[in-house]
Short mmCIF file of C-alpha atoms in Angstrom, two decimals:
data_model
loop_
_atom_site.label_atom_id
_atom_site.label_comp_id
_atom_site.label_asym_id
_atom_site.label_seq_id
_atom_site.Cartn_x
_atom_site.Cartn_y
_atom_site.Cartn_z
CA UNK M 1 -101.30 224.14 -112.02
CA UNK M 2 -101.15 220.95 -113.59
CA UNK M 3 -101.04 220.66 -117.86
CA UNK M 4 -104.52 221.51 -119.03
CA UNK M 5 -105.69 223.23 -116.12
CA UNK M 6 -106.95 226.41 -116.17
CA UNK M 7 -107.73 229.26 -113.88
CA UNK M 8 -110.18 232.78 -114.27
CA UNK M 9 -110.62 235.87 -113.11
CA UNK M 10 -112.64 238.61 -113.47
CA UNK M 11 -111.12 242.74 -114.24
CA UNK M 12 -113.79 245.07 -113.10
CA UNK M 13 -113.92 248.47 -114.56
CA UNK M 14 -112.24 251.33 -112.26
CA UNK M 15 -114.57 254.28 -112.26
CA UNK M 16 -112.99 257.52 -111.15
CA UNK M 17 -115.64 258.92 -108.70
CA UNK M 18 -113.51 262.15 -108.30
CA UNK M 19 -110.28 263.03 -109.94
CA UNK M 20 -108.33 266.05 -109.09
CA UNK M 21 -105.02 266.99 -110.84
CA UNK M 22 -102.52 268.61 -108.45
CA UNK M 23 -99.48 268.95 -110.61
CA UNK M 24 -96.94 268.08 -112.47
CA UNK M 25 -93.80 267.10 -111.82
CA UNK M 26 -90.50 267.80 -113.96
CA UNK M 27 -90.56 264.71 -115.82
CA UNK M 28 -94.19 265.20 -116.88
CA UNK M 29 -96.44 262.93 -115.08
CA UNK M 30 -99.14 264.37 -113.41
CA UNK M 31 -99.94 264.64 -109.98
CA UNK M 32 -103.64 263.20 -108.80
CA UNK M 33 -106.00 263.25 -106.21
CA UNK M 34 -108.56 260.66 -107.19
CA UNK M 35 -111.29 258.27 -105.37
CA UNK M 36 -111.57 255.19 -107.40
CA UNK M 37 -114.27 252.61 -107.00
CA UNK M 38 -114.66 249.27 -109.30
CA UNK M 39 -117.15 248.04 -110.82
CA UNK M 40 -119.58 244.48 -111.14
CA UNK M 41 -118.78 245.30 -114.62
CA UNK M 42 -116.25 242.93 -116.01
CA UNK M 43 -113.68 241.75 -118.39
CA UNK M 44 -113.03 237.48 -117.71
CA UNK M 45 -109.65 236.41 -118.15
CA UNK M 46 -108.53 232.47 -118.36
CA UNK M 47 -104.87 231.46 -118.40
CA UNK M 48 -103.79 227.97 -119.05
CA UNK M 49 -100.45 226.48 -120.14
CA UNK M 50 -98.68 228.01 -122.83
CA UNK M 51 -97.74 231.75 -124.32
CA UNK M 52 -100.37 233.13 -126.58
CA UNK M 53 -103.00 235.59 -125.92
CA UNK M 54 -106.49 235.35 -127.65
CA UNK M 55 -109.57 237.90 -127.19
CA UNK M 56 -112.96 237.45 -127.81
CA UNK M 57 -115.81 239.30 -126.83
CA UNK M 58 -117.80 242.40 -128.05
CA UNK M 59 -115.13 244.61 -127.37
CA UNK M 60 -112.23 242.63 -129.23
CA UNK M 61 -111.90 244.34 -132.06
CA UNK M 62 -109.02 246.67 -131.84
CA UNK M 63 -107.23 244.79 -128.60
CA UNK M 64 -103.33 243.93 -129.51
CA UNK M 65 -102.60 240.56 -128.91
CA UNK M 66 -98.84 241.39 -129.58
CA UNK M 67 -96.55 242.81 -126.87
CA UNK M 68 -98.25 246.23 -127.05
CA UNK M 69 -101.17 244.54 -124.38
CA UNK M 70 -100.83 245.22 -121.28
CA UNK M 71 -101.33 241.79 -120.06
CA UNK M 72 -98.12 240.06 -121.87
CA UNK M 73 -96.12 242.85 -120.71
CA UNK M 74 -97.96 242.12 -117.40
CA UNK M 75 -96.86 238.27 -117.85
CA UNK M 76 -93.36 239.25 -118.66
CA UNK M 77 -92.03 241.61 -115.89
CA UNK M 78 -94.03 238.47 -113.63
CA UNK M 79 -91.60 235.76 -115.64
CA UNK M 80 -94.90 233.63 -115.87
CA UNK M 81 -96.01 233.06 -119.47
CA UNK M 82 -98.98 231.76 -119.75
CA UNK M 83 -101.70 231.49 -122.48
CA UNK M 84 -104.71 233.81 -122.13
CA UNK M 85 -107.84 234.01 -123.22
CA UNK M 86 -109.43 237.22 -122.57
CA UNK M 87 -112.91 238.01 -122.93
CA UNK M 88 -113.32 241.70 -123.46
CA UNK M 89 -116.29 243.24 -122.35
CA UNK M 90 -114.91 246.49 -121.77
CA UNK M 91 -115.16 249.18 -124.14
CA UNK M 92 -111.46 251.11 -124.76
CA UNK M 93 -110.34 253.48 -124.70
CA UNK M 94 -112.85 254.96 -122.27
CA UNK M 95 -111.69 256.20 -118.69
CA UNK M 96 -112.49 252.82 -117.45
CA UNK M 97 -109.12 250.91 -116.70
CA UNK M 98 -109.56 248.02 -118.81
CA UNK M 99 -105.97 247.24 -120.06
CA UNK M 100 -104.76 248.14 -116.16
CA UNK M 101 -107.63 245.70 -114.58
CA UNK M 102 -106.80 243.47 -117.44
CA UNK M 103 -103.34 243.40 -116.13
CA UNK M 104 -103.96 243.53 -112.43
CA UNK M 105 -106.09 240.28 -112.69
CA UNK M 106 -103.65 238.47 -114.62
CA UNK M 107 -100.75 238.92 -112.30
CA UNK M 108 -103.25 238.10 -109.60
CA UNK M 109 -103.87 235.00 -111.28
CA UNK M 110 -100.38 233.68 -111.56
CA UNK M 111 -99.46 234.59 -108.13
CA UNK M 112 -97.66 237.64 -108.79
CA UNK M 113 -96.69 241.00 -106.77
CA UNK M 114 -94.70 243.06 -108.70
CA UNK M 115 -92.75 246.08 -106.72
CA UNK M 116 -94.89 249.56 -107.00
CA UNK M 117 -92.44 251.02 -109.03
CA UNK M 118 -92.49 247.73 -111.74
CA UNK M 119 -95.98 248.30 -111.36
CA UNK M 120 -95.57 252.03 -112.36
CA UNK M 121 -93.83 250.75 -115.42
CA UNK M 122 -97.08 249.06 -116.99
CA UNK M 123 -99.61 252.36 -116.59
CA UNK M 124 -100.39 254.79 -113.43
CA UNK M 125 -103.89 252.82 -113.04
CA UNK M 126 -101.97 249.24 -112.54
CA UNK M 127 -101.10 249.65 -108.50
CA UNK M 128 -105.01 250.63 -107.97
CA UNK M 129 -106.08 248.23 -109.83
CA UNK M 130 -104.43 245.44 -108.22
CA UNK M 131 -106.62 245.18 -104.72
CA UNK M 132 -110.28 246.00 -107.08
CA UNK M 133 -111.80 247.75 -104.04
CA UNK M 134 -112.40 251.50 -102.69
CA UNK M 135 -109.26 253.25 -102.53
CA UNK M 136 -107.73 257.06 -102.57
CA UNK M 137 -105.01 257.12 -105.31
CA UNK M 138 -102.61 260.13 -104.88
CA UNK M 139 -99.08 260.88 -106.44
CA UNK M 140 -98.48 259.22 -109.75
CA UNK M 141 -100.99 256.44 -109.20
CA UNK M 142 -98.33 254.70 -106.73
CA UNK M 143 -99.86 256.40 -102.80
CA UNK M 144 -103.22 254.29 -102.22
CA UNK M 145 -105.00 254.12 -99.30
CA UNK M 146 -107.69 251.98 -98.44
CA UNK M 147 -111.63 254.12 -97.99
CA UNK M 148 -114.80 252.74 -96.46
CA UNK M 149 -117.29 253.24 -98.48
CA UNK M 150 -121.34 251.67 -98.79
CA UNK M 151 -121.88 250.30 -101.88
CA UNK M 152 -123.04 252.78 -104.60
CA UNK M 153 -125.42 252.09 -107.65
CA UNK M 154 -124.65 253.83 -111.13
CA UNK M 155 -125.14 253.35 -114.68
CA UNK M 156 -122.29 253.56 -116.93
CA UNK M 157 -122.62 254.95 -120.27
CA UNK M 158 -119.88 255.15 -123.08
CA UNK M 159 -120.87 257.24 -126.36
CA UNK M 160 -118.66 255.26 -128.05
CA UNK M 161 -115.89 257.99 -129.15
CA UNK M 162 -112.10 257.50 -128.29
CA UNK M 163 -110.13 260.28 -126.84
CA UNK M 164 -106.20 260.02 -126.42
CA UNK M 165 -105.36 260.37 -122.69
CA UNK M 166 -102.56 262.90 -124.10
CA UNK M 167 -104.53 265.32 -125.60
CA UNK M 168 -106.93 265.37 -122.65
CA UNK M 169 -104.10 266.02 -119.79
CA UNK M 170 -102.61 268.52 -122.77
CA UNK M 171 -106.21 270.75 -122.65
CA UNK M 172 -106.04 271.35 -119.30
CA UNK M 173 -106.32 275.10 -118.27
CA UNK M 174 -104.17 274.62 -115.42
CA UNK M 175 -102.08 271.44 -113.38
CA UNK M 176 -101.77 272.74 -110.28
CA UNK M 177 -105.57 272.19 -108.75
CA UNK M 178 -106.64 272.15 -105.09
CA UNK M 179 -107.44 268.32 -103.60
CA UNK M 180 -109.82 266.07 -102.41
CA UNK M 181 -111.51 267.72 -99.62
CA UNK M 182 -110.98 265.68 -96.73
CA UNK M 183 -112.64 262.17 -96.64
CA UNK M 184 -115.72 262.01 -93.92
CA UNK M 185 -114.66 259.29 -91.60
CA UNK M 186 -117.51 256.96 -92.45
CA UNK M 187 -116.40 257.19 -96.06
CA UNK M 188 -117.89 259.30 -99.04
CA UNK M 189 -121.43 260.76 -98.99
CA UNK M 190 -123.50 261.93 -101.80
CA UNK M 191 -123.22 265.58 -100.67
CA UNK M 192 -118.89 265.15 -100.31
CA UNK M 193 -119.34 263.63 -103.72
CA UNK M 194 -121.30 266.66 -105.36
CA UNK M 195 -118.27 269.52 -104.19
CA UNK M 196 -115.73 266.87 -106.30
CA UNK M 197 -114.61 267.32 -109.31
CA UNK M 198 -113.18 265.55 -112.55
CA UNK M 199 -110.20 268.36 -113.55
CA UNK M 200 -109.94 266.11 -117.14
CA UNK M 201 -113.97 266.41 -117.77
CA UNK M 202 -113.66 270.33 -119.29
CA UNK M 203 -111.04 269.76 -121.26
CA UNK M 204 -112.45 266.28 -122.42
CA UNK M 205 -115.87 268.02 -123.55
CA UNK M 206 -114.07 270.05 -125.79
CA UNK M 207 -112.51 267.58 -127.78
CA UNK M 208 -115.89 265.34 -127.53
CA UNK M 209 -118.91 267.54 -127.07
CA UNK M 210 -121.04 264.32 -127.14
CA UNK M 211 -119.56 263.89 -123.27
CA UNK M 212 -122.13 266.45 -122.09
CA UNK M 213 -125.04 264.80 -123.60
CA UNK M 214 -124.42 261.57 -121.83
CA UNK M 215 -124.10 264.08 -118.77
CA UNK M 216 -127.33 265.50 -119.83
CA UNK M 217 -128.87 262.75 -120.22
CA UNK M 218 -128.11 260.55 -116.81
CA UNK M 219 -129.59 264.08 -114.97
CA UNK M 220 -132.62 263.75 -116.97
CA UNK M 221 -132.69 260.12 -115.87
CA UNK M 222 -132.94 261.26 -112.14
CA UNK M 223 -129.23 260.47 -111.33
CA UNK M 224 -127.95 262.17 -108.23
CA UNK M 225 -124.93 262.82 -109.41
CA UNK M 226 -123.42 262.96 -113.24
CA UNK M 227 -119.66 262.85 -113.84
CA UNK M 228 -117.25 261.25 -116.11
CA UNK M 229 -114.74 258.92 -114.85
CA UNK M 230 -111.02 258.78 -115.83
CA UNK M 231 -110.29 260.69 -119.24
CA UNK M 232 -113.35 260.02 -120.39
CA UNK M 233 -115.16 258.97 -122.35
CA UNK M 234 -117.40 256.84 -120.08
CA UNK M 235 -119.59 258.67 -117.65
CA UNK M 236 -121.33 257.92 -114.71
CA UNK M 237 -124.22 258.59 -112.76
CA UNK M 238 -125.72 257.83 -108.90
CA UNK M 239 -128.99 256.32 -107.99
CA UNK M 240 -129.92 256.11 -104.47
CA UNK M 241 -131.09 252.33 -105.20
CA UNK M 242 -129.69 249.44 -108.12
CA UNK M 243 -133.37 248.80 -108.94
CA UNK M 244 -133.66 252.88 -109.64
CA UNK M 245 -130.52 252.56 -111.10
CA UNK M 246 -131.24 249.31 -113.54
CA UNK M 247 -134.40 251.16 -114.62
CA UNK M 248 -132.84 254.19 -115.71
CA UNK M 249 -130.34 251.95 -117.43
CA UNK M 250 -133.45 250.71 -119.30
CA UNK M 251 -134.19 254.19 -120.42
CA UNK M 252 -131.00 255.49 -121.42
CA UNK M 253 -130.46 252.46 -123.32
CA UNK M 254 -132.60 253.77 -126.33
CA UNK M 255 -129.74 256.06 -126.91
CA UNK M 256 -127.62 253.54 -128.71
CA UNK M 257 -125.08 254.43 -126.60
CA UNK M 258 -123.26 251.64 -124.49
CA UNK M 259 -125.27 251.59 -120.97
CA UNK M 260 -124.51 249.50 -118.34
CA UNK M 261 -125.84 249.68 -114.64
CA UNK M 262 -124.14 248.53 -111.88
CA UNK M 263 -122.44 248.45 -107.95
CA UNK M 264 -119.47 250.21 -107.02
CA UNK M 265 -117.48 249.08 -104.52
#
């Protein structure tokens, strides 16, 4: 990279298509069983010479641009500083990823491949979230597996409430959950889909009934299937098509909510 040069990338949103807790082990982390699919939904980073970090974007407000973001720590344990801007697109908190993809693309684009367990040390959703495709993430966030899997349509929605990770994992009725059943061969179906489960959704709802109207709502919009990704608060839903999909978008956008449709892959 010569002086002035720059480079971009592009952090898609992780949606949690199932996510099963399993356990806990002594130290406190919990144990997962979770297919996670990304999204063409996007934050854009740019990185250029230099050691600052800007943000801009309709999502900015609230984003540290101190050493509590995820991307200088990112930078750091890489021992590439580099200036960023980051154009945040991404609501947060919301069960999406952002601050992991955020992270994930930066070290991607300075080059840099961090050990699992370094990766560990910046958030369980940062190993995923380094190779944006379909994957199976077990264990802590650090066992991934690569899954075949047809592009999906959905329509993201975020009502726009913030719930602390903490408190979700701390309403769980119980850690120690069965798994994933197992994977078809050719990759998820609709009807393997419907028999998953998000173990952090109950617990979520209670702290933020408003979760079950966006539920509500993406059924009454003819999704196939309604479920909220990560600890919430964004849900999604399944159309069999993205033109079914961007028209339900269209619909559900009256809501004032944030609405968003899109591909998994």
């Amino acid at each position: 990279m010569t002086r002035g040069s720059t480079d971009t990338a592009f952090a898609p949103a992780k949606v949690n298509l199932t996510l099963h807790v399993t356990g806990r082990r002594r130290d406190g982390y919990h144990l997962l069983d979770s297919l996670v699919a990304f999204a063409d939904v996007v934050d854009v980073l740019t990185v250029e010479r230099g050691d600052a970090l800007t943000v801009c974007g309709p999502f900015a407000d609230g984003v540290p641009t101190d050493d509590r973001n995820l991307i200088r720590r990112a930078l750091r344990l890489a021992g590439t500083p580099r200036a960023v801007m980051l154009e945040k697109n991404l609501p947060h908190p919301a069960g999406l990823g952002g601050g992991s993809s955020d992270a994930a693309a930066v070290l991607r684009l300075v080059g840099a491949c961090p050990d699992p367990a370094a990766l560990l040390s910046l958030g369980a959703d940062v190993p995923v979230c380094m190779t944006p495709r379909a994957q199976r993430m077990r264990g802590i966030g650090e066992i991934l597996s690569p899954v075949p899997m047809p592009p999906l349509h959905a329509v993201l929605i975020n009502p726009g409430v913030a719930l602390p990770t903490g408190r979700v994992f701390a309403g769980l009725a119980t850690t120690d959950n069965r798994p994933m059943d197992a994977l078809p061969d050719a990759g998820p179906t609709l009807d393997w889909l419907a028999r998953q489960r998000n173990d952090l959704e109950p617990p979520a709802r209670q702290i933020a009934p408003v979760i079950g109207d966006v539920l509500s709502a993406l059924r009454e919009a003819g999704a196939d299937i309604a479920r909220m990704s990560g600890s919430g608060a964004t849900c999604f839903g399944l159309w069999p098509s993205r033109a079914l999909a961007d028209k339900a978008a269209h619909e559900l956008t009256l809501s004032g909510w944030w609405v968003r449709a899109c591909t998994l892959i």
